[in-house]
PDB file of C-alpha atoms in Angstrom:
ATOM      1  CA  UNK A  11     -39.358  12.565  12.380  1.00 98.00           C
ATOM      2  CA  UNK A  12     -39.321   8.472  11.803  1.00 98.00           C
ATOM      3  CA  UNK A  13     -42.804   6.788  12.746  1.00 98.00           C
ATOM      4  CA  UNK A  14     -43.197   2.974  12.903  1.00 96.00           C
ATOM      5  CA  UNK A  15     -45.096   0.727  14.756  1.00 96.00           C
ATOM      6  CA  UNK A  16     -46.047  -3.122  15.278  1.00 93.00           C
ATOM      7  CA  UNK A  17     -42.229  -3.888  15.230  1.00 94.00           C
ATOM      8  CA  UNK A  18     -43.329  -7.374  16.850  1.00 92.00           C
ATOM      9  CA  UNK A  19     -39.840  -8.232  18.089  1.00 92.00           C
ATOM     10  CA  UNK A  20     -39.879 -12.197  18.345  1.00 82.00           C
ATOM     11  CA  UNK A  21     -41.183 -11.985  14.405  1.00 81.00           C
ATOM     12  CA  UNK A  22     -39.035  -9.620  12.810  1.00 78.00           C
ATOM     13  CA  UNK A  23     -35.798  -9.475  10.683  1.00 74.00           C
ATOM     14  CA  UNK A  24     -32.792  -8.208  12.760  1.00 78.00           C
ATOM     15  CA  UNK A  25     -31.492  -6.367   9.428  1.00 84.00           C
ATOM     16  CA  UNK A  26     -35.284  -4.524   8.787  1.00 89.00           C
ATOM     17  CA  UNK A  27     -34.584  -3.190  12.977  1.00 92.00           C
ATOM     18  CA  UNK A  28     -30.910  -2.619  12.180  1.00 93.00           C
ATOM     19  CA  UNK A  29     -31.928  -0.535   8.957  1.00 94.00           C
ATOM     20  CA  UNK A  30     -34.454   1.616  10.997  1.00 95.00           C
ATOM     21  CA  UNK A  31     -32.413   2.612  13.625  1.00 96.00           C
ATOM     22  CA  UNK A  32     -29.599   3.980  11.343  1.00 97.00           C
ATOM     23  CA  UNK A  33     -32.188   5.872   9.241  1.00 97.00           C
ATOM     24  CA  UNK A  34     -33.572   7.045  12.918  1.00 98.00           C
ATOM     25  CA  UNK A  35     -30.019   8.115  13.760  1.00 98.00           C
ATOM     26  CA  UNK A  36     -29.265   9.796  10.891  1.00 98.00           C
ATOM     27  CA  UNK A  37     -29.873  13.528  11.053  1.00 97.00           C
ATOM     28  CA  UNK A  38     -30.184  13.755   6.652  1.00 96.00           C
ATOM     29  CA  UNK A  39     -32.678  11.583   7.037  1.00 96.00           C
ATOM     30  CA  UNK A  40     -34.733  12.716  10.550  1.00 98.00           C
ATOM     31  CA  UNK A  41     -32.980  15.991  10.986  1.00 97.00           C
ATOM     32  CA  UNK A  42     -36.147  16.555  13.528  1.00 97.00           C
ATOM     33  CA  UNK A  43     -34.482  13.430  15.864  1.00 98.00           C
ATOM     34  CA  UNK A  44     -37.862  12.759  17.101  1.00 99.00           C
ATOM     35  CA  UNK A  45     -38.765   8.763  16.672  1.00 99.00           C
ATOM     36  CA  UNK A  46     -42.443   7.632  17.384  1.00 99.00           C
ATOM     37  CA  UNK A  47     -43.498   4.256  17.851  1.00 98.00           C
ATOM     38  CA  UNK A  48     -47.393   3.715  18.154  1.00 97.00           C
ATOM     39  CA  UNK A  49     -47.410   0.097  19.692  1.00 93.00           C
ATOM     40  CA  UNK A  50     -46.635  -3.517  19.408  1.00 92.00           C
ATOM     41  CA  UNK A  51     -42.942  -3.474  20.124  1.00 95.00           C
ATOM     42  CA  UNK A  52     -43.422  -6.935  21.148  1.00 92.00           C
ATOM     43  CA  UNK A  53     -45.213 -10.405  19.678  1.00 89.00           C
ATOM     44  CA  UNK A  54     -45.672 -12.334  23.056  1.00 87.00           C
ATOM     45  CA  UNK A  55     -44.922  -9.952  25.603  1.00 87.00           C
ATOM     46  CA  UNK A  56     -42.159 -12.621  26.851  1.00 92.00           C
ATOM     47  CA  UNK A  57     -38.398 -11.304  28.667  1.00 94.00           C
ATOM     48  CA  UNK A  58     -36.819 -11.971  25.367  1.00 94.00           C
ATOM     49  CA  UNK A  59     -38.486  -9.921  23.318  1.00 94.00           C
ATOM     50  CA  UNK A  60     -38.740  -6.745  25.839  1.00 95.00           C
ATOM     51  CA  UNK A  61     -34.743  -7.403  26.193  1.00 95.00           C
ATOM     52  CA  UNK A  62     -34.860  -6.257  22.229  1.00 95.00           C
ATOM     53  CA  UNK A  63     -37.256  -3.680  23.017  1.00 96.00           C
ATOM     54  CA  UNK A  64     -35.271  -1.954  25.500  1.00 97.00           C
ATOM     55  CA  UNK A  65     -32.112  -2.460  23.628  1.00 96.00           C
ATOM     56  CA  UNK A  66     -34.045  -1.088  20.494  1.00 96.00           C
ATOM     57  CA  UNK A  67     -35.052   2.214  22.774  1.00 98.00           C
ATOM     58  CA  UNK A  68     -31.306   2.098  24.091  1.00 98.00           C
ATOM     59  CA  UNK A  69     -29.564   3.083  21.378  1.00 98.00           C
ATOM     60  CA  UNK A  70     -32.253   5.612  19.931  1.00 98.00           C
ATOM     61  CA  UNK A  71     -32.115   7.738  23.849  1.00 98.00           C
ATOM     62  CA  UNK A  72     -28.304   7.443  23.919  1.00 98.00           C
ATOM     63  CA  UNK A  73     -27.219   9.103  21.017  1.00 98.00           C
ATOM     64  CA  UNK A  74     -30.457  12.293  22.108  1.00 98.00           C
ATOM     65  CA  UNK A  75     -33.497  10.894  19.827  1.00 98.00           C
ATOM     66  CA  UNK A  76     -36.678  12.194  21.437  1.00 99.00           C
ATOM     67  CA  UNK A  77     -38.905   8.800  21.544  1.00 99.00           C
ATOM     68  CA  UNK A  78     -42.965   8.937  21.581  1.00 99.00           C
ATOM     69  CA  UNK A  79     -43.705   5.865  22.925  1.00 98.00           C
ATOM     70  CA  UNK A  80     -47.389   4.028  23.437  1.00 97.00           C
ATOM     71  CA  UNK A  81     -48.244   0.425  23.760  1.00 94.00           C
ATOM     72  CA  UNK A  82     -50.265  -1.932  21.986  1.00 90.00           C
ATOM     73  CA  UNK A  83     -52.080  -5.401  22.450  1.00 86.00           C
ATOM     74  CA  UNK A  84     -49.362  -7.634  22.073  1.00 88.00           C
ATOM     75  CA  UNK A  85     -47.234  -5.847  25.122  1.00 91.00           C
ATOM     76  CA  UNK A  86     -49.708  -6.436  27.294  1.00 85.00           C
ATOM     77  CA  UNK A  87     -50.244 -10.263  26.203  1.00 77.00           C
ATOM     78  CA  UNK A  88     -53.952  -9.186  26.342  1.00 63.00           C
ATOM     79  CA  UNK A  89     -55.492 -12.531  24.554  1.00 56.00           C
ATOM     80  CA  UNK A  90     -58.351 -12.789  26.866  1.00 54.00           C
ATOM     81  CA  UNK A  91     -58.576  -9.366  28.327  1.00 52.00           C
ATOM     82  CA  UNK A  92     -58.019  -7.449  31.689  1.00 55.00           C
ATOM     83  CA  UNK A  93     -61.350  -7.936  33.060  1.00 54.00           C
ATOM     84  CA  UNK A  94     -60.881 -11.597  32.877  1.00 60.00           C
ATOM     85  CA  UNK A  95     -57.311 -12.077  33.292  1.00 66.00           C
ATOM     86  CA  UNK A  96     -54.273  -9.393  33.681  1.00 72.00           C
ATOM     87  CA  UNK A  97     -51.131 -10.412  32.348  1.00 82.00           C
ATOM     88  CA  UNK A  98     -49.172  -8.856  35.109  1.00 84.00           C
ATOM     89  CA  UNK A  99     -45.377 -10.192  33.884  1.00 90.00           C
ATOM     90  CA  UNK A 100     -45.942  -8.049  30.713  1.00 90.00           C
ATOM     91  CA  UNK A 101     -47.352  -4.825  32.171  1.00 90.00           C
ATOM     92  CA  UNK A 102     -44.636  -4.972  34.707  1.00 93.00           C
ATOM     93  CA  UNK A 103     -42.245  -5.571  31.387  1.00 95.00           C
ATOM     94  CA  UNK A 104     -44.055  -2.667  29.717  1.00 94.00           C
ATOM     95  CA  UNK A 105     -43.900  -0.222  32.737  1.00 94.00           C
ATOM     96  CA  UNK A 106     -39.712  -0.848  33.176  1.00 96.00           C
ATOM     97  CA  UNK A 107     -39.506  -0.037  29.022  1.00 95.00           C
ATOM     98  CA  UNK A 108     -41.491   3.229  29.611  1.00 96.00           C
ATOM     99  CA  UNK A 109     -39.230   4.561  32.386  1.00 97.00           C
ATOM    100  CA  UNK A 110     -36.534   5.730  30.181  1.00 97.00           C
ATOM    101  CA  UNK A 111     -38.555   7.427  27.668  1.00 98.00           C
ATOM    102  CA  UNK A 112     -40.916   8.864  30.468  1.00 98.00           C
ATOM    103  CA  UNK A 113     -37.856  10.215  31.945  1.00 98.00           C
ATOM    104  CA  UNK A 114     -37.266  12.457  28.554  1.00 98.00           C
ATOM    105  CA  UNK A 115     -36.434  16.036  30.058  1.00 98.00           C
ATOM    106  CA  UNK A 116     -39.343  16.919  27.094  1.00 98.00           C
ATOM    107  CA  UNK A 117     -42.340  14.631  28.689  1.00 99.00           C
ATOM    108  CA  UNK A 118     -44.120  17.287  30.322  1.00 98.00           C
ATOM    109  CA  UNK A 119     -46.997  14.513  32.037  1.00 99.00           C
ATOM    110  CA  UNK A 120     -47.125  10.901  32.569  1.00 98.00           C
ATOM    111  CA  UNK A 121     -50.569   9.071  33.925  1.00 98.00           C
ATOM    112  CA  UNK A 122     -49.894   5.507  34.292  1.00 95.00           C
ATOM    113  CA  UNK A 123     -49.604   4.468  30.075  1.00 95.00           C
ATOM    114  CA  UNK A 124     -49.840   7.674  28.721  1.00 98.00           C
ATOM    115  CA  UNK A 125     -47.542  10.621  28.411  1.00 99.00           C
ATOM    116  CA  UNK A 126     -47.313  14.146  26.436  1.00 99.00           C
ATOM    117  CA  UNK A 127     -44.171  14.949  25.274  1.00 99.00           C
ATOM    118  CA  UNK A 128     -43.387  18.788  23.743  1.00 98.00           C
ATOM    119  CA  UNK A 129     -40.706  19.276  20.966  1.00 98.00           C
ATOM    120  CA  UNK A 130     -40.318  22.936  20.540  1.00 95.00           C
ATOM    121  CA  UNK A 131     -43.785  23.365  18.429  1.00 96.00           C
ATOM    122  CA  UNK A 132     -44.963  20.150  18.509  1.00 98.00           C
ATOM    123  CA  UNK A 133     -47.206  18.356  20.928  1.00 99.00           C
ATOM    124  CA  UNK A 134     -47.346  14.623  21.084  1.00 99.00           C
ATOM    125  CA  UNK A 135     -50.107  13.091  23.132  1.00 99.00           C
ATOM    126  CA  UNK A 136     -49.627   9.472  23.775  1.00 99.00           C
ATOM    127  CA  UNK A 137     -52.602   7.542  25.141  1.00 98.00           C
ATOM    128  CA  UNK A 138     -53.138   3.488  25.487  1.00 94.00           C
ATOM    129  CA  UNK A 139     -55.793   2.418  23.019  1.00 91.00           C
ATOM    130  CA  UNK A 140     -56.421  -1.442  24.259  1.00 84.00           C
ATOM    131  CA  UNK A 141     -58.398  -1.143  27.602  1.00 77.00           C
ATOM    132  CA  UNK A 142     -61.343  -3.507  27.733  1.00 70.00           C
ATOM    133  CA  UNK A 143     -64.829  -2.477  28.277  1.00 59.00           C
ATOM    134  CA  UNK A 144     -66.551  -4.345  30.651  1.00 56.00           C
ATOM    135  CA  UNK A 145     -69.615  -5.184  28.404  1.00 50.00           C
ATOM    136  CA  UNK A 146     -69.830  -8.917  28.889  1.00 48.00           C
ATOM    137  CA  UNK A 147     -71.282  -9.204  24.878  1.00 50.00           C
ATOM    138  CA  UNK A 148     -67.440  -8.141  24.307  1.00 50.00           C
ATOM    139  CA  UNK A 149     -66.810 -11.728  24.945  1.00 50.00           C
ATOM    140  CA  UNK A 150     -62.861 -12.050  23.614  1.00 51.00           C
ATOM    141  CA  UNK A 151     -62.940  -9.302  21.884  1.00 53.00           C
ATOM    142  CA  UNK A 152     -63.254  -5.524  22.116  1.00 56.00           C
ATOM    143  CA  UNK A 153     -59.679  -4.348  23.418  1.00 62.00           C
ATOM    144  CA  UNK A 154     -60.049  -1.147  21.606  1.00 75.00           C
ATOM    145  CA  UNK A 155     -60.528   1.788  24.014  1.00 82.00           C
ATOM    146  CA  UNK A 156     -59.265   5.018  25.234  1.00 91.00           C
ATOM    147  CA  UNK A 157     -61.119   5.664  28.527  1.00 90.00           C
ATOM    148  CA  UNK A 158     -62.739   9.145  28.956  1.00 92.00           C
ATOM    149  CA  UNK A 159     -60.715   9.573  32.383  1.00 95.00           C
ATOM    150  CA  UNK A 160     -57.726   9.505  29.362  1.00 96.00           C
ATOM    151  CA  UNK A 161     -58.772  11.518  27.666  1.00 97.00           C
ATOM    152  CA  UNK A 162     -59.948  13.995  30.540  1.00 98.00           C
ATOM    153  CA  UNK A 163     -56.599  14.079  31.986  1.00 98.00           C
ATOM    154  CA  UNK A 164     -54.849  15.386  28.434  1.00 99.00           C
ATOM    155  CA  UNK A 165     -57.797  17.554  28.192  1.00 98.00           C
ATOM    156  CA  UNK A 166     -57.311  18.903  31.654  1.00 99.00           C
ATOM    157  CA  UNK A 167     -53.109  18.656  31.386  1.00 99.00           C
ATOM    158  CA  UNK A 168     -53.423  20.876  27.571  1.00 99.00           C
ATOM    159  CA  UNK A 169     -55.388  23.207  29.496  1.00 98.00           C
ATOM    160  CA  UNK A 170     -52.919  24.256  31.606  1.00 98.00           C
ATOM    161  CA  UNK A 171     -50.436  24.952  28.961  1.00 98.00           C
ATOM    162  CA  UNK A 172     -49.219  27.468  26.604  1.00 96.00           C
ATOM    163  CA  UNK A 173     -50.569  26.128  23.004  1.00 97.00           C
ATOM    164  CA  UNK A 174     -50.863  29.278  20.675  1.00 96.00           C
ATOM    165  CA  UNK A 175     -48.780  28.593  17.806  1.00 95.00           C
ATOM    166  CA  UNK A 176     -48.449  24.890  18.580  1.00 97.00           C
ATOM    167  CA  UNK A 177     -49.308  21.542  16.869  1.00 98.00           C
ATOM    168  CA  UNK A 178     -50.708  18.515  18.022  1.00 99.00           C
ATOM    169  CA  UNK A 179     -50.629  15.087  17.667  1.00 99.00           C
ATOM    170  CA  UNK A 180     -52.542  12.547  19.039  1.00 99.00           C
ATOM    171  CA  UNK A 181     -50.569   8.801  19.290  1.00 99.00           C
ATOM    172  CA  UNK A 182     -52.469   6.012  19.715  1.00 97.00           C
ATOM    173  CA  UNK A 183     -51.948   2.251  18.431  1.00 94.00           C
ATOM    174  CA  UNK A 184     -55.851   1.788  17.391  1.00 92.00           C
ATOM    175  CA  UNK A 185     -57.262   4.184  14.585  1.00 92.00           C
ATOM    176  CA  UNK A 186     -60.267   5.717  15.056  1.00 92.00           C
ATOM    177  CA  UNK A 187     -61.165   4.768  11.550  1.00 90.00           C
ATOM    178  CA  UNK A 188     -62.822   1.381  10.471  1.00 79.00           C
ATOM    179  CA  UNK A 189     -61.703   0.961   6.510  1.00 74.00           C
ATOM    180  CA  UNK A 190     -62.900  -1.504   4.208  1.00 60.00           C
ATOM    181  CA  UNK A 191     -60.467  -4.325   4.558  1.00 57.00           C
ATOM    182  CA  UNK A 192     -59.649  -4.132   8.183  1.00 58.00           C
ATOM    183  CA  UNK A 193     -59.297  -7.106   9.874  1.00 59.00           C
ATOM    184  CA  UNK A 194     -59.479  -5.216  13.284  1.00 61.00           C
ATOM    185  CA  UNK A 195     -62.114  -3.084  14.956  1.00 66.00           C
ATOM    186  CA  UNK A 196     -61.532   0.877  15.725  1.00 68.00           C
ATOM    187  CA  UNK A 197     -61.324   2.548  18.471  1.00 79.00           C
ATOM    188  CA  UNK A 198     -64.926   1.805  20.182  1.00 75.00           C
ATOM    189  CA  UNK A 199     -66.870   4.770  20.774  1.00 81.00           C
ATOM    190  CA  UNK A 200     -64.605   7.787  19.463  1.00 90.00           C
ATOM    191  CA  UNK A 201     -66.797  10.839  20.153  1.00 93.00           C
ATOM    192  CA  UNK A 202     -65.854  11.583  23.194  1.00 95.00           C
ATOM    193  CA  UNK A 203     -62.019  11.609  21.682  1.00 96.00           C
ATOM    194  CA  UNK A 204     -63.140  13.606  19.152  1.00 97.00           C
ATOM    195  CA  UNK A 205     -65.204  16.679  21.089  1.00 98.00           C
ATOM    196  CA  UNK A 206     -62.908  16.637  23.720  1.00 98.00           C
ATOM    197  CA  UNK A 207     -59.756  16.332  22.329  1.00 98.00           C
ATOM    198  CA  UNK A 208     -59.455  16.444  19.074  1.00 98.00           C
ATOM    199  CA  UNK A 209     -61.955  19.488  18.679  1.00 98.00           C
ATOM    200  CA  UNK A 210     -61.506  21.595  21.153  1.00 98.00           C
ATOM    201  CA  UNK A 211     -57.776  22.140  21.170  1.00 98.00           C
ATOM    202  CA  UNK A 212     -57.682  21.917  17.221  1.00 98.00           C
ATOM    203  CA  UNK A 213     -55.515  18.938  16.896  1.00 99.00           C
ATOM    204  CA  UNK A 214     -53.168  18.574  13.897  1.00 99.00           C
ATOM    205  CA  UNK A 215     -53.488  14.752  13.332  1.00 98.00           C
ATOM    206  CA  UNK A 216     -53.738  11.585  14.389  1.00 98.00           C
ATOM    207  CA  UNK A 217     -50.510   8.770  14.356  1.00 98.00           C
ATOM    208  CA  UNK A 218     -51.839   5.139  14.600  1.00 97.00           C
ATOM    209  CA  UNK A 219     -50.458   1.787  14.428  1.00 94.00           C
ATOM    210  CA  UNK A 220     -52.073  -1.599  14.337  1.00 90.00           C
ATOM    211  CA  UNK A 221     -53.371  -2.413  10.719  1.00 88.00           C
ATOM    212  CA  UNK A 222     -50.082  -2.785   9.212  1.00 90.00           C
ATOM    213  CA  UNK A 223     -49.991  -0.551   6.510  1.00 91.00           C
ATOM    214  CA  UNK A 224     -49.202   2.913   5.682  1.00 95.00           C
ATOM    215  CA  UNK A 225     -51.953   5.397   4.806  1.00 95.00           C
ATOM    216  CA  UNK A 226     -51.836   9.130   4.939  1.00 97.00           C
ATOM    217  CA  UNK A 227     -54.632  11.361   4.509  1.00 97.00           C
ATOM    218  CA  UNK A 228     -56.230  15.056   5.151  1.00 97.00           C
ATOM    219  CA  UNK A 229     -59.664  13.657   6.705  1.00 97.00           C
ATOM    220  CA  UNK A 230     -62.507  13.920   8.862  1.00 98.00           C
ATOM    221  CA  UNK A 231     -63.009  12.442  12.401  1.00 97.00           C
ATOM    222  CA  UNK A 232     -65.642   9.445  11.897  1.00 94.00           C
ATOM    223  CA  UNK A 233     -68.388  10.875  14.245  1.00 94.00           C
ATOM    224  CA  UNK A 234     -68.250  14.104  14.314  1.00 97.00           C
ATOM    225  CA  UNK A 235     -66.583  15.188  11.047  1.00 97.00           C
ATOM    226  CA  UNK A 236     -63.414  17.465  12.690  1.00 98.00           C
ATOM    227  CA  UNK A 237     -60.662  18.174  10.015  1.00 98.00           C
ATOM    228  CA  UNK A 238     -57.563  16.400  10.743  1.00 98.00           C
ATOM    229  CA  UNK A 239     -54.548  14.464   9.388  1.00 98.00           C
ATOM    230  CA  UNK A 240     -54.505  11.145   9.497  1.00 98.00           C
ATOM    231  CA  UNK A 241     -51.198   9.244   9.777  1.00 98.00           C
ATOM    232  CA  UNK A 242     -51.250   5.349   9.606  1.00 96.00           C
ATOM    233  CA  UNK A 243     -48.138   3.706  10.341  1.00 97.00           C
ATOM    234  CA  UNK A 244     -46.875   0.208   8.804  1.00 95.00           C
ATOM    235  CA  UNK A 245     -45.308  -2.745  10.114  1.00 92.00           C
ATOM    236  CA  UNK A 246     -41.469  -3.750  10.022  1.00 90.00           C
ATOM    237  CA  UNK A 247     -42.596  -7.278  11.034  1.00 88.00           C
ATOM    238  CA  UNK A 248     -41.898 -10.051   8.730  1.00 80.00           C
ATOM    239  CA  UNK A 249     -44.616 -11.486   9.727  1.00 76.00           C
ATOM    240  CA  UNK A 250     -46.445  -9.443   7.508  1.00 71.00           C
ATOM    241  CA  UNK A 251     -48.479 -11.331   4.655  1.00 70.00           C
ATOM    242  CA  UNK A 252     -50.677  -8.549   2.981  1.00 78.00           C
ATOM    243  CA  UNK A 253     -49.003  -5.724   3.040  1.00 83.00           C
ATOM    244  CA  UNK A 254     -45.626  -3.615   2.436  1.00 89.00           C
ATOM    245  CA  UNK A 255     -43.475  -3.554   5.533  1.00 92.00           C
ATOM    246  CA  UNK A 256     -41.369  -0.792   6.213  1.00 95.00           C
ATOM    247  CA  UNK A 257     -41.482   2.321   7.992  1.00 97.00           C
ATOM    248  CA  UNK A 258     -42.465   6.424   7.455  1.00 98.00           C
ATOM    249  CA  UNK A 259     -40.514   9.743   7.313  1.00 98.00           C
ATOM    250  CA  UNK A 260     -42.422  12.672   7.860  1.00 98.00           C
ATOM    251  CA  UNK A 261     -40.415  15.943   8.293  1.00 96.00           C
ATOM    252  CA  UNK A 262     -41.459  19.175   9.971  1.00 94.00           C
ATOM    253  CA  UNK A 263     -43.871  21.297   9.647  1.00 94.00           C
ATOM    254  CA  UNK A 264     -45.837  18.335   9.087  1.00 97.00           C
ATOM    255  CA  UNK A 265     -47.634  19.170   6.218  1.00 95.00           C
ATOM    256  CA  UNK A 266     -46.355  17.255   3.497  1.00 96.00           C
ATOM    257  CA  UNK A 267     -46.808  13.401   2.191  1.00 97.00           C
ATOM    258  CA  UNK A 268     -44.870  11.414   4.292  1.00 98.00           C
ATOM    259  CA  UNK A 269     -42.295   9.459   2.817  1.00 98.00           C
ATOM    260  CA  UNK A 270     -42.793   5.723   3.190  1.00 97.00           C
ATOM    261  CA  UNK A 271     -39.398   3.342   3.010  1.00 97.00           C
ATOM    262  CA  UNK A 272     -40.263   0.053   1.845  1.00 94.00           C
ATOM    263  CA  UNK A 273     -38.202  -2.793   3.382  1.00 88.00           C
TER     264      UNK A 273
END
């Protein structure tokens, strides 16, 4: 499969997005034809950039790419945060992008945001990573949750299906690590994730976006120590200043280093 995320169309080069898509396209290079894309399509949220987006997710769906799809921040223009202000004109944006990959005869559940997709062995949970908590000591910041309804209802969907013999991913755009360096804050409270998620239904690893930069890693789950992959994506975005852009190959079984294209 190709993996990239924080694309930020409206601060891109058209040649990095042109270069992607043929690699994407390309069955030498993703002979899985699975593409996932763990947030930040967009810079503002505005019509223009969406238009890209959807044209983007156009011509991956048209030629039978299976697309993982989950937002991030920027598409929902969340710069002051849904308890104080919704920016309604982007989540509508967001929601019209969504319906074509949500209508993927492989998404087996959709709950508002997040999906889970099965590709013969493979799982792919997709769940949004920027709600607000409604702590008021959050002030501006603190867009960095998964809710535990979230992750109840992948719990509860897993449950119900056949999983012997089966890996599984968890997408998100916020890591549930904190590294030295980061500019931005993990996922807040991951434990709950963790026990009743990423535990109890022995997930393979975890795909993030957000800190623009490829990592890759066999790990451990910051709270409660669960074994697990660990597969941070980079940016394509030229607006970029500290580290590579480009994007990540990672063919099946999933094992492996990834391979990471520099652009």
């Amino acid at each position: 499969m190709v993996c990239i995320s924080d694309i930020h169309f409206g601060a891109n080069l058209s040649c990095h997005i042109s270069h992607f898509i043929e690699s994407a396209l390309d069955p030498g290079s993703n002979p899985d034809r699975i593409v996932i894309i763990a947030g930040d399509m967009t810079q503002h949220a505005s019509k223009p950039e969406y238009r890209e987006a959807t044209n983007m997710l156009r011509s991956l769906l048209d030629e039978g790419i299976r697309v993982v799809l989950t937002p991030g921040n920027h598409d929902f223009g969340d710069w002051i945060g849904e308890y104080f202000y919704t920016n309604r004109k982007a989540r509508n944006r967001y929601r019209s992008l969504t319906e074509p990959v949500f209508d993927q005869k492989e998404i087996v559940a959709v709950e508002d945001y997040d999906s889970i997709m099965r590709c013969g062995n493979n799982i792919f949970v997709a769940l949004r990573s920027t709600h607000r908590g409604k702590a008021r000591s959050l002030g501006i910041i603190g867009i960095n949750r998964i809710r535990e309804k979230q992750v109840d209802w992948a719990a509860s969907k897993l449950s119900s299906m056949d999983i012997n013999g089966v890996m599984i991913h968890l997408v998100t755009h916020r890591s549930l690590w904190r590294d030295s360096g980061d500019r931005h804050d993990a996922i807040y409270q991951p434990g709950y994730i963790e026990r009743n998620l990423l535990e109890k239904f022995n997930f393979h690893s975890v795909i993030h976006g957000h800190n623009h930069r490829y990592l890759f890693a066999g790990t451990l789950t910051p709270r409660l120590g669960v074994p697990i992959l660990r597969l941070s994506l980079p940016t394509i975005s030229d607006r970029n200043r500290k580290n590579r852009i480009g994007y990540v190959r990672w063919d099946a079984p999933y094992r492996e280093i990834p391979e990471f294209v520099a652009l």
